[in-house]
Amino acid sequence: MPAEAAISGSMRPQPYRVTEVLRELDDVVTLRLAAEDRAPLPFRPGQFNMLYAFATGEIPVSISGDPSRPDELLHTVRRVGAVSSALAQLERGAVLGLRGPFGSHWPVETERGRHLLFVAGGLGLAPLRPAICRALARRADYAGITLVLGARSPREILYAWQLAGWAAAGAMKIHVCVDHAGPEWGGPVGVVTSQFPRALDGIAPDRVSAFLCGPEIMMRHGCGDLEHLGIHPERMWISMERNMKCATGLCGHCQFGADFVCRDGPVFRYRRVRRPLGIREV
Amino acid sequence: MAHQTIRDILADHPAFLGFDGAALDLIAGCGRNMRYRAGELLFREGDAAETVVILRHGDAAIELAAPGRGPLRVESLHPGDIVDWSWLLPPCRAMSDARAVTDVAAIALDARCVLDKCDEHTELGYRLFRLWLPHLARRVRMQRLQLLDLYGAHAR
Ligand SMILES: Cc1cc2nc3c(=O)[nH]c(=O)nc-3n(C[C@H](O)[C@H](O)[C@H](O)COP(=O)(O)OP(=O)(O)OC[C@H]3O[C@@H](n4cnc5c(N)ncnc54)[C@H](O)[C@@H]3O)c2cc1C
Ligand code: FES
């Protein structure tokens, strides 16, 4: 019998090197990673990896780059505690451990012919960005694409440089709103839900497929409001977050109602999670 | 293009959906058109709130002045929105500044005139509160969400 218990492939972190660190916001960085000795990692929009900061710990982080460029493996990390801070402090050339990709994906491909509505709050744009890139790459497949993005203030708008590029390209309508701002801000002030009537003006709600990612309260209220505006709960998806350990459906750490977020999510059809979303203890 | 009367404008305006012809006739007598240039104040905190301002075109913002920080923009308002409610609530003084963000066209209703007509025609008053309260409730709900600092580092 071997001295060491075998560790299955999905449980073994592989070494990845940080090839670039992009400082996005005061407390947010994007790490560009390259495999030490393997081919680029294919992934689907909305999936996540477990990133391991050696000697500190491992956390789930969504893949935030363009899925057509798996050679540019991007993760956007906000510093909130020990592991995310250790990851955010890594410099170019550092090595971390990575397992994945895990989880379900944003089903943009099955929604062809429809109007795609992306709703992101704060860092929620990171897990949605791959889906937006995928949709823009196949723009002709969709009736339209709209992004509604909420941020704390104009200084805290994630990927502002890319939003400017997307807006200039004109392939997608973008509505950015902030919680508060000075008078120099010409855009709307308010929560993302306040922008729904304008964002959907002139679009038949039964043609809309919505993808929401952000704080849970935002998604709960956002889906409720979209439903009220006529969008079917079958045509809305949200991405859930729960603390994770194994990320492979074994430990039960990420249980959410009858589901495990790592295995059945993180992207769920709203209709499936509408009930547990409303239960405080879940 | 034919000249639009205040009555015509009210009949087309989302804030007056559900008002019948008689109600529109009564309210139209209190109204006039207003225009504000981008950057201009619609009213300032502490002003007597004597007017119900309802946006027709363009965007406005509610601002609060904070010492050393300049005006803070806390809410955006769009066509269809009723800018403020201070005219209804004693002491009838504006609780914030309101500024035109773009050029704005608005309907301004004389608040005293509206309230007098509501007192005289209680059915109009009832309708007005029934149809306008949801607007106010929606804004209160949104501001509650805004208070949560949803996108801060420790919100999840
Ligand atoms: C599927 C999935 C995808 C994710 N994608 C990303 C991503 O792309 N980028 C990213 O930065 N994070 C992402 N997260 C969240 C990230 O995993 C957590 O922020 C991380 O686990 C925190 O670990 P920590 O050791 O740094 O902090 P901890 O020591 O675990 O927590 C420190 C403090 O932060 C709070 N906290 C913990 N998690 C969160 C959270 N998710 N949001 C806000 N506050 C939190 C805790 O309540 C505590 O107060 C994702 C989570 C999941 C489940
Ligand atoms: S993290 Fe172990 S079951 Fe999901």
Short mmCIF file of C-alpha atoms in Angstrom, two decimals, chain A residues 100-255:
data_model
loop_
_atom_site.label_atom_id
_atom_site.label_comp_id
_atom_site.label_asym_id
_atom_site.label_seq_id
_atom_site.Cartn_x
_atom_site.Cartn_y
_atom_site.Cartn_z
CA GLY A 100 -10.27 23.78 -11.40
CA PRO A 101 -12.16 24.92 -13.29
CA PHE A 102 -15.27 24.01 -11.33
CA GLY A 103 -18.97 24.62 -11.45
CA SER A 104 -21.79 25.51 -13.81
CA HIS A 105 -21.66 28.30 -16.38
CA TRP A 106 -23.72 31.21 -17.73
CA PRO A 107 -25.78 29.63 -20.53
CA VAL A 108 -25.38 32.48 -23.03
CA GLU A 109 -25.04 30.03 -25.90
CA THR A 110 -28.49 28.50 -25.40
CA GLU A 111 -30.07 31.98 -25.33
CA ARG A 112 -29.36 32.78 -28.98
CA GLY A 113 -31.88 35.08 -30.67
CA ARG A 114 -32.78 36.74 -27.38
CA HIS A 115 -31.92 40.04 -25.75
CA LEU A 116 -29.21 39.45 -23.12
CA LEU A 117 -29.39 41.59 -20.00
CA PHE A 118 -26.31 41.46 -17.74
CA VAL A 119 -26.74 42.95 -14.28
CA ALA A 120 -23.60 43.30 -12.18
CA GLY A 121 -23.02 44.84 -8.78
CA GLY A 122 -19.50 45.77 -7.66
CA LEU A 123 -17.13 42.84 -8.11
CA GLY A 124 -19.99 40.86 -9.68
CA LEU A 125 -18.79 42.08 -13.05
CA ALA A 126 -15.75 39.76 -12.74
CA PRO A 127 -17.67 36.46 -13.08
CA LEU A 128 -19.90 38.02 -15.76
CA ARG A 129 -17.09 39.41 -17.92
CA PRO A 130 -16.34 36.06 -19.65
CA ALA A 131 -20.03 35.73 -20.58
CA ILE A 132 -20.09 39.29 -21.93
CA CYS A 133 -16.95 38.63 -23.99
CA ARG A 134 -18.49 35.45 -25.37
CA ALA A 135 -21.74 37.22 -26.27
CA LEU A 136 -19.93 40.15 -27.90
CA ALA A 137 -17.81 37.77 -29.95
CA ARG A 138 -21.06 36.36 -31.39
CA ARG A 139 -23.03 39.59 -31.40
CA ALA A 140 -25.06 38.66 -34.47
CA ASP A 141 -26.51 35.69 -32.57
CA TYR A 142 -28.42 37.99 -30.20
CA ALA A 143 -31.25 40.47 -30.57
CA GLY A 144 -29.38 42.86 -28.29
CA ILE A 145 -27.02 43.06 -25.33
CA THR A 146 -27.40 45.38 -22.34
CA LEU A 147 -25.25 45.74 -19.25
CA VAL A 148 -26.49 47.41 -16.06
CA LEU A 149 -23.65 47.90 -13.61
CA GLY A 150 -23.80 49.25 -10.06
CA ALA A 151 -20.80 50.55 -8.13
CA ARG A 152 -20.25 52.38 -4.86
CA SER A 153 -18.88 55.53 -6.45
CA PRO A 154 -17.42 56.57 -9.81
CA ARG A 155 -13.91 55.77 -8.47
CA GLU A 156 -14.94 52.19 -7.76
CA ILE A 157 -16.17 51.12 -11.17
CA LEU A 158 -14.50 47.84 -12.04
CA TYR A 159 -12.85 47.51 -15.48
CA ALA A 160 -13.70 51.14 -16.29
CA TRP A 161 -11.20 51.11 -19.19
CA GLN A 162 -12.95 48.13 -20.73
CA LEU A 163 -16.43 49.59 -20.27
CA ALA A 164 -15.24 52.64 -22.20
CA GLY A 165 -14.03 50.35 -25.01
CA TRP A 166 -17.27 48.38 -25.07
CA ALA A 167 -19.31 51.60 -25.10
CA ALA A 168 -17.22 53.01 -27.96
CA ALA A 169 -17.64 49.82 -29.98
CA GLY A 170 -21.40 50.31 -29.71
CA ALA A 171 -22.28 46.61 -29.71
CA MET A 172 -23.83 46.76 -26.26
CA LYS A 173 -25.87 49.31 -24.29
CA ILE A 174 -24.28 50.13 -20.95
CA HIS A 175 -25.96 51.73 -17.92
CA VAL A 176 -23.64 52.43 -15.01
CA CYS A 177 -25.08 53.74 -11.76
CA VAL A 178 -23.36 54.53 -8.48
CA ASP A 179 -24.52 54.77 -4.86
CA HIS A 180 -23.15 58.27 -4.40
CA ALA A 181 -21.14 60.77 -6.38
CA GLY A 182 -20.08 64.39 -6.66
CA PRO A 183 -21.63 66.73 -9.22
CA GLU A 184 -18.92 65.86 -11.77
CA TRP A 185 -20.64 62.50 -12.30
CA GLY A 186 -23.11 62.85 -15.15
CA GLY A 187 -24.55 59.34 -14.85
CA PRO A 188 -27.32 58.01 -12.65
CA VAL A 189 -27.11 57.67 -8.87
CA GLY A 190 -29.10 54.84 -7.31
CA VAL A 191 -29.26 51.06 -7.08
CA VAL A 192 -29.10 48.89 -10.20
CA THR A 193 -32.80 48.10 -10.00
CA SER A 194 -33.58 51.81 -10.52
CA GLN A 195 -32.10 51.48 -14.02
CA PHE A 196 -34.21 48.54 -15.17
CA PRO A 197 -37.10 50.54 -16.65
CA ARG A 198 -34.71 52.58 -18.82
CA ALA A 199 -32.50 49.63 -19.71
CA LEU A 200 -35.50 47.64 -20.87
CA ASP A 201 -37.35 50.48 -22.54
CA GLY A 202 -38.65 49.28 -25.91
CA ILE A 203 -37.59 45.65 -25.35
CA ALA A 204 -40.29 42.97 -25.07
CA PRO A 205 -39.72 41.29 -21.67
CA ASP A 206 -40.50 37.85 -23.08
CA ARG A 207 -37.43 38.23 -25.34
CA VAL A 208 -35.06 38.95 -22.45
CA SER A 209 -32.65 36.53 -20.76
CA ALA A 210 -31.06 38.04 -17.65
CA PHE A 211 -27.79 37.15 -15.90
CA LEU A 212 -27.21 38.71 -12.49
CA CYS A 213 -24.13 38.66 -10.31
CA GLY A 214 -23.43 40.70 -7.20
CA PRO A 215 -24.37 40.79 -3.54
CA GLU A 216 -27.16 38.37 -2.71
CA ILE A 217 -29.59 41.13 -1.70
CA MET A 218 -29.05 42.85 -5.01
CA MET A 219 -29.75 39.63 -6.91
CA ARG A 220 -32.83 38.85 -4.82
CA HIS A 221 -34.35 42.29 -5.33
CA GLY A 222 -33.08 42.47 -8.90
CA CYS A 223 -34.74 39.21 -9.92
CA GLY A 224 -37.93 40.21 -8.11
CA ASP A 225 -38.07 43.51 -9.99
CA LEU A 226 -37.27 41.91 -13.34
CA GLU A 227 -40.01 39.37 -12.77
CA HIS A 228 -42.36 42.24 -11.99
CA LEU A 229 -41.35 43.83 -15.30
CA GLY A 230 -42.36 40.63 -17.11
CA ILE A 231 -39.14 38.60 -17.41
CA HIS A 232 -39.77 34.92 -16.78
CA PRO A 233 -37.94 33.32 -13.81
CA GLU A 234 -36.91 30.51 -16.18
CA ARG A 235 -34.97 33.11 -18.14
CA MET A 236 -32.92 34.52 -15.27
CA TRP A 237 -29.68 33.17 -13.85
CA ILE A 238 -27.70 34.23 -10.81
CA SER A 239 -24.29 33.28 -9.42
CA MET A 240 -24.22 32.29 -5.75
CA GLU A 241 -21.36 32.43 -3.24
CA ARG A 242 -20.86 30.18 -0.25
CA ASN A 243 -17.68 29.30 1.66
CA MET A 244 -16.00 26.30 0.10
CA LYS A 245 -13.49 23.60 1.00
CA CYS A 246 -13.38 20.74 -1.50
CA ALA A 247 -15.13 22.43 -4.48
CA THR A 248 -15.98 18.95 -5.76
CA GLY A 249 -19.30 18.21 -4.05
CA LEU A 250 -17.82 16.03 -1.30
CA CYS A 251 -17.61 18.00 1.94
CA GLY A 252 -20.97 19.77 2.05
CA HIS A 253 -19.41 23.06 3.10
CA CYS A 254 -21.14 25.06 0.39
CA GLN A 255 -24.63 23.66 0.87
#
